[in-house]
Amino acid sequence: MIISKNNNRKKIEKKLLVFSMCSILAISLVGCGSKNAGDGDKNKASGPSLVNELKSEKLIGLQAALLKFTTAEKAGSVASVSLEEKEIPVKTEKQDEAEEAKTEKKYIYTLEVISKKGLSQTMTIDAKTGDILTKTENGPASADLKANLLDFVPVMDVDEAAQLAAKASTKNYTQVLSYQLFAKNGKNVFSFKLYDGDAKNAETVLVDAISGKILTKADLEASQTSSTDKTTSTSSSDTASGSDSTGSTNQTNQE
């Protein structure tokens, strides 16, 4: 009886040990396999999320990037700012001229701006270090550029806008490949490129940067038409007023 009890106890202990090992292994597999668990789910992409990069503070924020420009130029206006991953040449002290230039992928802010002197500039900023990489002078700012400048006071948070864009995605994409904030005919607009991990397969979603409303290209064209009609109407009104004034003057002279 004693031997039988000992055997039963050993069997139970073995079963508990096996169960414990299986439980640990299962937890480990869940933890290590979480990236593969959603392979069949379109909403879970394997590629990096730009917004997640921003959340983790690996990249400087939009306001910090703009501050780099205003500090460097002492003043100025911004027409657009974009953030995307680019291949950037790696500078080395000793590099053979015949040797192919090395590159590395970096997130880069690109700003289209007007300097204090009224010159159009393109500025690129390293989104990780905040260093200004290039500053290109494009000549005097055009009338179109001056007419489409960003007003940052009412602009919504980029992460909030990205979430709205993802909800509006017709392909159920939730990963942000790149984004641009620009002004068009009195509207501040976010343009998000969403994807599922394959950069070649991207979807562009436009979001009103003030209201969060999803926009189409037609909406931007409509605002342009509305703006043109308003200008034409004002001009016509001014012309009519001028005619009335002229008529009154002539009548007075005749009297």
PDB file of C-alpha atoms in Angstrom:
ATOM      1  CA  MET A   1       0.000   0.000   0.000  1.00  0.00           C
ATOM      2  CA  ILE A   2       2.842   2.344   0.853  1.00  0.00           C
ATOM      3  CA  ILE A   3       4.593   1.582  -2.456  1.00  0.00           C
ATOM      4  CA  SER A   4       1.340   2.141  -4.344  1.00  0.00           C
ATOM      5  CA  LYS A   5       0.822   5.526  -2.655  1.00  0.00           C
ATOM      6  CA  ASN A   6       4.364   6.601  -3.490  1.00  0.00           C
ATOM      7  CA  ASN A   7       3.901   5.612  -7.125  1.00  0.00           C
ATOM      8  CA  ASN A   8       0.654   7.565  -7.350  1.00  0.00           C
ATOM      9  CA  ARG A   9       2.318  10.584  -5.757  1.00  0.00           C
ATOM     10  CA  LYS A  10       5.176  10.445  -8.293  1.00  0.00           C
ATOM     11  CA  LYS A  11       2.707  10.187 -11.176  1.00  0.00           C
ATOM     12  CA  ILE A  12       0.806  13.234  -9.906  1.00  0.00           C
ATOM     13  CA  GLU A  13       4.039  15.198  -9.471  1.00  0.00           C
ATOM     14  CA  LYS A  14       5.110  14.318 -13.036  1.00  0.00           C
ATOM     15  CA  LYS A  15       1.746  15.422 -14.396  1.00  0.00           C
ATOM     16  CA  LEU A  16       1.970  18.722 -12.511  1.00  0.00           C
ATOM     17  CA  LEU A  17       5.521  19.279 -13.780  1.00  0.00           C
ATOM     18  CA  VAL A  18       4.469  18.608 -17.368  1.00  0.00           C
ATOM     19  CA  PHE A  19       1.460  20.905 -16.997  1.00  0.00           C
ATOM     20  CA  SER A  20       3.649  23.681 -15.528  1.00  0.00           C
ATOM     21  CA  MET A  21       6.197  23.374 -18.370  1.00  0.00           C
ATOM     22  CA  CYS A  22       3.426  23.454 -20.969  1.00  0.00           C
ATOM     23  CA  SER A  23       1.930  26.534 -19.346  1.00  0.00           C
ATOM     24  CA  ILE A  24       5.284  28.345 -19.331  1.00  0.00           C
ATOM     25  CA  LEU A  25       5.942  27.304 -22.920  1.00  0.00           C
ATOM     26  CA  ALA A  26       2.481  28.469 -23.990  1.00  0.00           C
ATOM     27  CA  ILE A  27       3.005  31.870 -22.370  1.00  0.00           C
ATOM     28  CA  SER A  28       6.422  32.157 -24.026  1.00  0.00           C
ATOM     29  CA  LEU A  29       4.987  31.310 -27.426  1.00  0.00           C
ATOM     30  CA  VAL A  30       2.241  33.883 -27.009  1.00  0.00           C
ATOM     31  CA  GLY A  31       4.763  36.526 -26.023  1.00  0.00           C
ATOM     32  CA  CYS A  32       7.271  35.727 -28.775  1.00  0.00           C
ATOM     33  CA  GLY A  33       4.686  34.987 -31.413  1.00  0.00           C
ATOM     34  CA  SER A  34       2.517  38.063 -30.992  1.00  0.00           C
ATOM     35  CA  LYS A  35       3.965  39.580 -34.179  1.00  0.00           C
ATOM     36  CA  ASN A  36       2.917  36.564 -36.200  1.00  0.00           C
ATOM     37  CA  ALA A  37      -0.397  36.018 -34.475  1.00  0.00           C
ATOM     38  CA  GLY A  38      -2.086  38.687 -36.551  1.00  0.00           C
ATOM     39  CA  ASP A  39      -0.660  37.710 -39.952  1.00  0.00           C
ATOM     40  CA  GLY A  40      -4.143  37.082 -41.239  1.00  0.00           C
ATOM     41  CA  ASP A  41      -5.494  40.318 -39.822  1.00  0.00           C
ATOM     42  CA  LYS A  42      -5.234  43.262 -42.188  1.00  0.00           C
ATOM     43  CA  ASN A  43      -5.451  45.669 -39.282  1.00  0.00           C
ATOM     44  CA  LYS A  44      -2.148  44.417 -37.809  1.00  0.00           C
ATOM     45  CA  ALA A  45       0.741  45.226 -40.114  1.00  0.00           C
ATOM     46  CA  SER A  46       4.305  44.038 -39.654  1.00  0.00           C
ATOM     47  CA  GLY A  47       5.799  47.357 -40.745  1.00  0.00           C
ATOM     48  CA  PRO A  48       6.761  50.185 -38.377  1.00  0.00           C
ATOM     49  CA  SER A  49       4.163  52.777 -37.459  1.00  0.00           C
ATOM     50  CA  LEU A  50       5.272  56.371 -37.773  1.00  0.00           C
ATOM     51  CA  VAL A  51       2.741  57.436 -35.173  1.00  0.00           C
ATOM     52  CA  ASN A  52       4.079  54.808 -32.750  1.00  0.00           C
ATOM     53  CA  GLU A  53       7.545  56.259 -33.326  1.00  0.00           C
ATOM     54  CA  LEU A  54       6.164  59.647 -32.319  1.00  0.00           C
ATOM     55  CA  LYS A  55       4.419  58.192 -29.275  1.00  0.00           C
ATOM     56  CA  SER A  56       7.609  56.515 -28.073  1.00  0.00           C
ATOM     57  CA  GLU A  57       9.416  59.862 -28.335  1.00  0.00           C
ATOM     58  CA  LYS A  58      12.047  58.421 -30.662  1.00  0.00           C
ATOM     59  CA  LEU A  59      11.315  61.320 -32.999  1.00  0.00           C
ATOM     60  CA  ILE A  60      10.950  65.023 -32.292  1.00  0.00           C
ATOM     61  CA  GLY A  61       7.400  66.325 -32.607  1.00  0.00           C
ATOM     62  CA  LEU A  62       5.902  68.606 -35.225  1.00  0.00           C
ATOM     63  CA  GLN A  63       6.142  71.706 -33.021  1.00  0.00           C
ATOM     64  CA  ALA A  64       9.821  71.000 -32.273  1.00  0.00           C
ATOM     65  CA  ALA A  65      10.568  70.708 -35.989  1.00  0.00           C
ATOM     66  CA  LEU A  66       8.856  74.033 -36.690  1.00  0.00           C
ATOM     67  CA  LEU A  67      10.757  75.641 -33.837  1.00  0.00           C
ATOM     68  CA  LYS A  68      14.007  74.622 -35.519  1.00  0.00           C
ATOM     69  CA  PHE A  69      12.973  76.649 -38.578  1.00  0.00           C
ATOM     70  CA  THR A  70      11.752  79.731 -36.734  1.00  0.00           C
ATOM     71  CA  THR A  71      14.855  79.755 -34.527  1.00  0.00           C
ATOM     72  CA  ALA A  72      17.197  79.444 -37.500  1.00  0.00           C
ATOM     73  CA  GLU A  73      15.411  82.141 -39.526  1.00  0.00           C
ATOM     74  CA  LYS A  74      14.340  84.370 -36.587  1.00  0.00           C
ATOM     75  CA  ALA A  75      10.873  84.486 -38.197  1.00  0.00           C
ATOM     76  CA  GLY A  76       8.980  83.234 -41.248  1.00  0.00           C
ATOM     77  CA  SER A  77       5.900  81.377 -42.455  1.00  0.00           C
ATOM     78  CA  VAL A  78       5.270  77.709 -43.241  1.00  0.00           C
ATOM     79  CA  ALA A  79       3.370  76.413 -46.265  1.00  0.00           C
ATOM     80  CA  SER A  80       3.759  72.684 -45.567  1.00  0.00           C
ATOM     81  CA  VAL A  81       5.587  70.185 -43.402  1.00  0.00           C
ATOM     82  CA  SER A  82       5.945  66.464 -44.065  1.00  0.00           C
ATOM     83  CA  LEU A  83       7.482  63.518 -42.235  1.00  0.00           C
ATOM     84  CA  GLU A  84       8.663  60.365 -43.964  1.00  0.00           C
ATOM     85  CA  GLU A  85      11.470  57.830 -43.980  1.00  0.00           C
ATOM     86  CA  LYS A  86      14.194  58.548 -46.549  1.00  0.00           C
ATOM     87  CA  GLU A  87      17.547  57.179 -47.670  1.00  0.00           C
ATOM     88  CA  ILE A  88      20.178  59.661 -46.484  1.00  0.00           C
ATOM     89  CA  PRO A  89      23.871  59.594 -47.517  1.00  0.00           C
ATOM     90  CA  VAL A  90      26.230  58.693 -44.690  1.00  0.00           C
ATOM     91  CA  LYS A  91      29.155  61.102 -44.404  1.00  0.00           C
ATOM     92  CA  THR A  92      32.499  59.495 -43.599  1.00  0.00           C
ATOM     93  CA  GLU A  93      35.888  61.163 -43.172  1.00  0.00           C
ATOM     94  CA  LYS A  94      37.794  58.610 -45.243  1.00  0.00           C
ATOM     95  CA  GLN A  95      35.897  57.450 -48.289  1.00  0.00           C
ATOM     96  CA  ASP A  96      37.323  56.421 -51.629  1.00  0.00           C
ATOM     97  CA  GLU A  97      35.901  58.471 -54.515  1.00  0.00           C
ATOM     98  CA  ALA A  98      35.298  55.286 -56.469  1.00  0.00           C
ATOM     99  CA  GLU A  99      33.503  53.721 -53.519  1.00  0.00           C
ATOM    100  CA  GLU A 100      29.726  53.797 -53.675  1.00  0.00           C
ATOM    101  CA  ALA A 101      28.255  56.263 -51.181  1.00  0.00           C
ATOM    102  CA  LYS A 102      26.628  54.561 -48.224  1.00  0.00           C
ATOM    103  CA  THR A 103      23.136  55.468 -47.167  1.00  0.00           C
ATOM    104  CA  GLU A 104      20.909  54.859 -44.165  1.00  0.00           C
ATOM    105  CA  LYS A 105      17.183  55.178 -43.565  1.00  0.00           C
ATOM    106  CA  LYS A 106      16.099  58.093 -41.417  1.00  0.00           C
ATOM    107  CA  TYR A 107      12.844  59.847 -40.648  1.00  0.00           C
ATOM    108  CA  ILE A 108      13.096  63.328 -42.143  1.00  0.00           C
ATOM    109  CA  TYR A 109      10.953  66.442 -41.748  1.00  0.00           C
ATOM    110  CA  THR A 110      10.713  68.492 -44.945  1.00  0.00           C
ATOM    111  CA  LEU A 111       9.464  72.067 -44.575  1.00  0.00           C
ATOM    112  CA  GLU A 112       8.359  74.329 -47.413  1.00  0.00           C
ATOM    113  CA  VAL A 113       8.654  77.806 -45.953  1.00  0.00           C
ATOM    114  CA  ILE A 114       8.949  81.525 -46.595  1.00  0.00           C
ATOM    115  CA  SER A 115      11.843  83.233 -44.836  1.00  0.00           C
ATOM    116  CA  LYS A 116      11.719  86.607 -43.117  1.00  0.00           C
ATOM    117  CA  LYS A 117      13.170  88.097 -46.305  1.00  0.00           C
ATOM    118  CA  GLY A 118      10.292  86.715 -48.400  1.00  0.00           C
ATOM    119  CA  LEU A 119      12.317  83.908 -49.992  1.00  0.00           C
ATOM    120  CA  SER A 120      10.961  80.419 -50.657  1.00  0.00           C
ATOM    121  CA  GLN A 121      13.007  77.767 -48.856  1.00  0.00           C
ATOM    122  CA  THR A 122      13.045  74.005 -48.507  1.00  0.00           C
ATOM    123  CA  MET A 123      14.451  72.793 -45.212  1.00  0.00           C
ATOM    124  CA  THR A 124      15.106  69.194 -44.113  1.00  0.00           C
ATOM    125  CA  ILE A 125      15.465  68.207 -40.457  1.00  0.00           C
ATOM    126  CA  ASP A 126      16.612  64.929 -38.906  1.00  0.00           C
ATOM    127  CA  ALA A 127      13.507  63.804 -37.009  1.00  0.00           C
ATOM    128  CA  LYS A 128      15.553  61.908 -34.445  1.00  0.00           C
ATOM    129  CA  THR A 129      18.293  64.396 -33.577  1.00  0.00           C
ATOM    130  CA  GLY A 130      16.561  67.626 -34.619  1.00  0.00           C
ATOM    131  CA  ASP A 131      19.596  68.660 -36.681  1.00  0.00           C
ATOM    132  CA  ILE A 132      19.000  70.801 -39.767  1.00  0.00           C
ATOM    133  CA  LEU A 133      20.384  68.765 -42.669  1.00  0.00           C
ATOM    134  CA  THR A 134      19.814  71.033 -45.658  1.00  0.00           C
ATOM    135  CA  LYS A 135      18.415  74.467 -46.453  1.00  0.00           C
ATOM    136  CA  THR A 136      17.743  75.315 -50.095  1.00  0.00           C
ATOM    137  CA  GLU A 137      16.881  78.789 -51.381  1.00  0.00           C
ATOM    138  CA  ASN A 138      14.227  78.666 -54.129  1.00  0.00           C
ATOM    139  CA  GLY A 139      14.046  82.375 -54.920  1.00  0.00           C
ATOM    140  CA  PRO A 140      11.286  84.898 -54.158  1.00  0.00           C
ATOM    141  CA  ALA A 141       8.099  83.319 -52.814  1.00  0.00           C
ATOM    142  CA  SER A 142       5.331  83.020 -55.410  1.00  0.00           C
ATOM    143  CA  ALA A 143       1.880  84.533 -54.975  1.00  0.00           C
ATOM    144  CA  ASP A 144       0.386  81.025 -54.755  1.00  0.00           C
ATOM    145  CA  LEU A 145       2.778  80.065 -51.949  1.00  0.00           C
ATOM    146  CA  LYS A 146       1.985  83.255 -50.042  1.00  0.00           C
ATOM    147  CA  ALA A 147      -1.742  82.572 -50.412  1.00  0.00           C
ATOM    148  CA  ASN A 148      -1.470  79.069 -48.898  1.00  0.00           C
ATOM    149  CA  LEU A 149       0.252  79.378 -45.533  1.00  0.00           C
ATOM    150  CA  LEU A 150      -0.488  77.281 -42.462  1.00  0.00           C
ATOM    151  CA  ASP A 151      -2.290  78.699 -39.456  1.00  0.00           C
ATOM    152  CA  PHE A 152      -1.093  76.526 -36.566  1.00  0.00           C
ATOM    153  CA  VAL A 153      -3.366  77.853 -33.843  1.00  0.00           C
ATOM    154  CA  PRO A 154      -6.353  75.558 -34.637  1.00  0.00           C
ATOM    155  CA  VAL A 155      -4.402  72.499 -35.878  1.00  0.00           C
ATOM    156  CA  MET A 156      -5.380  69.243 -34.156  1.00  0.00           C
ATOM    157  CA  ASP A 157      -2.914  66.712 -32.740  1.00  0.00           C
ATOM    158  CA  VAL A 158      -1.260  64.648 -35.491  1.00  0.00           C
ATOM    159  CA  ASP A 159      -1.853  61.358 -33.646  1.00  0.00           C
ATOM    160  CA  GLU A 160      -5.560  62.115 -33.250  1.00  0.00           C
ATOM    161  CA  ALA A 161      -5.786  63.008 -36.936  1.00  0.00           C
ATOM    162  CA  ALA A 162      -3.980  59.768 -37.869  1.00  0.00           C
ATOM    163  CA  GLN A 163      -6.491  57.708 -35.903  1.00  0.00           C
ATOM    164  CA  LEU A 164      -9.359  59.385 -37.769  1.00  0.00           C
ATOM    165  CA  ALA A 165      -7.604  58.647 -41.064  1.00  0.00           C
ATOM    166  CA  ALA A 166      -7.169  54.982 -40.110  1.00  0.00           C
ATOM    167  CA  LYS A 167     -10.879  54.678 -39.257  1.00  0.00           C
ATOM    168  CA  ALA A 168     -11.726  56.119 -42.672  1.00  0.00           C
ATOM    169  CA  SER A 169      -9.374  53.778 -44.544  1.00  0.00           C
ATOM    170  CA  THR A 170     -11.267  51.798 -47.182  1.00  0.00           C
ATOM    171  CA  LYS A 171      -8.601  49.071 -46.954  1.00  0.00           C
ATOM    172  CA  ASN A 172      -8.607  48.940 -43.144  1.00  0.00           C
ATOM    173  CA  TYR A 173      -5.004  50.147 -42.974  1.00  0.00           C
ATOM    174  CA  THR A 174      -3.798  51.373 -39.582  1.00  0.00           C
ATOM    175  CA  GLN A 175      -0.076  51.906 -40.202  1.00  0.00           C
ATOM    176  CA  VAL A 176       1.165  55.399 -41.116  1.00  0.00           C
ATOM    177  CA  LEU A 177       3.877  55.395 -43.771  1.00  0.00           C
ATOM    178  CA  SER A 178       4.197  59.205 -43.933  1.00  0.00           C
ATOM    179  CA  TYR A 179       2.142  62.350 -43.526  1.00  0.00           C
ATOM    180  CA  GLN A 180       2.002  65.951 -44.693  1.00  0.00           C
ATOM    181  CA  LEU A 181       0.351  69.008 -43.184  1.00  0.00           C
ATOM    182  CA  PHE A 182      -0.360  71.713 -45.732  1.00  0.00           C
ATOM    183  CA  ALA A 183      -2.601  74.709 -46.423  1.00  0.00           C
ATOM    184  CA  LYS A 184      -4.956  74.866 -49.375  1.00  0.00           C
ATOM    185  CA  ASN A 185      -7.427  77.646 -50.061  1.00  0.00           C
ATOM    186  CA  GLY A 186      -7.969  78.548 -46.427  1.00  0.00           C
ATOM    187  CA  LYS A 187      -7.960  74.944 -45.161  1.00  0.00           C
ATOM    188  CA  ASN A 188      -5.323  73.262 -43.005  1.00  0.00           C
ATOM    189  CA  VAL A 189      -5.124  69.676 -44.259  1.00  0.00           C
ATOM    190  CA  PHE A 190      -3.415  66.476 -43.093  1.00  0.00           C
ATOM    191  CA  SER A 191      -2.572  63.997 -45.836  1.00  0.00           C
ATOM    192  CA  PHE A 192      -1.777  60.529 -44.459  1.00  0.00           C
ATOM    193  CA  LYS A 193      -0.263  57.654 -46.429  1.00  0.00           C
ATOM    194  CA  LEU A 194      -1.529  54.480 -44.783  1.00  0.00           C
ATOM    195  CA  TYR A 195      -0.313  50.958 -45.514  1.00  0.00           C
ATOM    196  CA  ASP A 196      -0.251  47.370 -44.276  1.00  0.00           C
ATOM    197  CA  GLY A 197       3.519  46.945 -44.109  1.00  0.00           C
ATOM    198  CA  ASP A 198       4.071  47.052 -47.872  1.00  0.00           C
ATOM    199  CA  ALA A 199       5.165  50.562 -48.870  1.00  0.00           C
ATOM    200  CA  LYS A 200       4.215  49.901 -52.498  1.00  0.00           C
ATOM    201  CA  ASN A 201       0.605  49.398 -51.486  1.00  0.00           C
ATOM    202  CA  ALA A 202      -0.458  52.641 -49.790  1.00  0.00           C
ATOM    203  CA  GLU A 203      -3.718  54.540 -49.408  1.00  0.00           C
ATOM    204  CA  THR A 204      -3.930  58.327 -49.027  1.00  0.00           C
ATOM    205  CA  VAL A 205      -6.519  59.784 -46.660  1.00  0.00           C
ATOM    206  CA  LEU A 206      -7.113  63.541 -46.276  1.00  0.00           C
ATOM    207  CA  VAL A 207      -8.244  64.976 -42.935  1.00  0.00           C
ATOM    208  CA  ASP A 208      -9.336  68.522 -42.148  1.00  0.00           C
ATOM    209  CA  ALA A 209      -6.698  69.566 -39.603  1.00  0.00           C
ATOM    210  CA  ILE A 210      -9.196  71.699 -37.663  1.00  0.00           C
ATOM    211  CA  SER A 211     -12.479  69.770 -37.614  1.00  0.00           C
ATOM    212  CA  GLY A 212     -11.173  66.239 -38.207  1.00  0.00           C
ATOM    213  CA  LYS A 213     -13.569  65.778 -41.120  1.00  0.00           C
ATOM    214  CA  ILE A 214     -12.461  63.354 -43.823  1.00  0.00           C
ATOM    215  CA  LEU A 215     -11.869  65.239 -47.076  1.00  0.00           C
ATOM    216  CA  THR A 216     -11.598  64.395 -50.751  1.00  0.00           C
ATOM    217  CA  LYS A 217      -9.650  66.134 -53.488  1.00  0.00           C
ATOM    218  CA  ALA A 218     -12.988  67.453 -54.703  1.00  0.00           C
ATOM    219  CA  ASP A 219     -13.457  69.200 -51.332  1.00  0.00           C
ATOM    220  CA  LEU A 220     -10.208  71.087 -51.837  1.00  0.00           C
ATOM    221  CA  GLU A 221     -11.196  72.010 -55.377  1.00  0.00           C
ATOM    222  CA  ALA A 222     -14.607  73.105 -54.115  1.00  0.00           C
ATOM    223  CA  SER A 223     -13.006  75.409 -51.567  1.00  0.00           C
ATOM    224  CA  GLN A 224     -10.884  76.864 -54.345  1.00  0.00           C
ATOM    225  CA  THR A 225     -13.953  77.454 -56.518  1.00  0.00           C
ATOM    226  CA  SER A 226     -15.804  78.979 -53.571  1.00  0.00           C
ATOM    227  CA  SER A 227     -12.855  81.259 -52.879  1.00  0.00           C
ATOM    228  CA  THR A 228     -12.711  82.289 -56.545  1.00  0.00           C
ATOM    229  CA  ASP A 229     -16.460  82.918 -56.677  1.00  0.00           C
ATOM    230  CA  LYS A 230     -16.236  85.035 -53.532  1.00  0.00           C
ATOM    231  CA  THR A 231     -13.442  87.110 -55.036  1.00  0.00           C
ATOM    232  CA  THR A 232     -15.347  87.513 -58.297  1.00  0.00           C
ATOM    233  CA  SER A 233     -18.513  88.474 -56.416  1.00  0.00           C
ATOM    234  CA  THR A 234     -16.612  91.071 -54.397  1.00  0.00           C
ATOM    235  CA  SER A 235     -15.037  92.486 -57.547  1.00  0.00           C
ATOM    236  CA  SER A 236     -18.414  92.664 -59.281  1.00  0.00           C
ATOM    237  CA  SER A 237     -19.915  94.387 -56.247  1.00  0.00           C
ATOM    238  CA  ASP A 238     -17.071  96.899 -56.191  1.00  0.00           C
ATOM    239  CA  THR A 239     -17.524  97.532 -59.929  1.00  0.00           C
ATOM    240  CA  ALA A 240     -21.269  98.046 -59.491  1.00  0.00           C
ATOM    241  CA  SER A 241     -20.678 100.451 -56.629  1.00  0.00           C
ATOM    242  CA  GLY A 242     -18.208 102.310 -58.776  1.00  0.00           C
ATOM    243  CA  SER A 243     -20.753 102.591 -61.605  1.00  0.00           C
ATOM    244  CA  ASP A 244     -23.437 103.908 -59.251  1.00  0.00           C
ATOM    245  CA  SER A 245     -21.014 106.425 -57.878  1.00  0.00           C
ATOM    246  CA  THR A 246     -20.042 107.547 -61.365  1.00  0.00           C
ATOM    247  CA  GLY A 247     -23.710 107.872 -62.355  1.00  0.00           C
ATOM    248  CA  SER A 248     -24.435 109.993 -59.287  1.00  0.00           C
ATOM    249  CA  THR A 249     -21.463 112.231 -60.023  1.00  0.00           C
ATOM    250  CA  ASN A 250     -22.540 112.735 -63.629  1.00  0.00           C
ATOM    251  CA  GLN A 251     -26.069 113.553 -62.495  1.00  0.00           C
ATOM    252  CA  THR A 252     -24.749 116.108 -60.027  1.00  0.00           C
ATOM    253  CA  ASN A 253     -22.601 117.747 -62.709  1.00  0.00           C
ATOM    254  CA  GLN A 254     -25.588 117.953 -65.072  1.00  0.00           C
ATOM    255  CA  GLU A 255     -27.634 119.714 -62.419  1.00  0.00           C
TER     256      GLU A 255
END
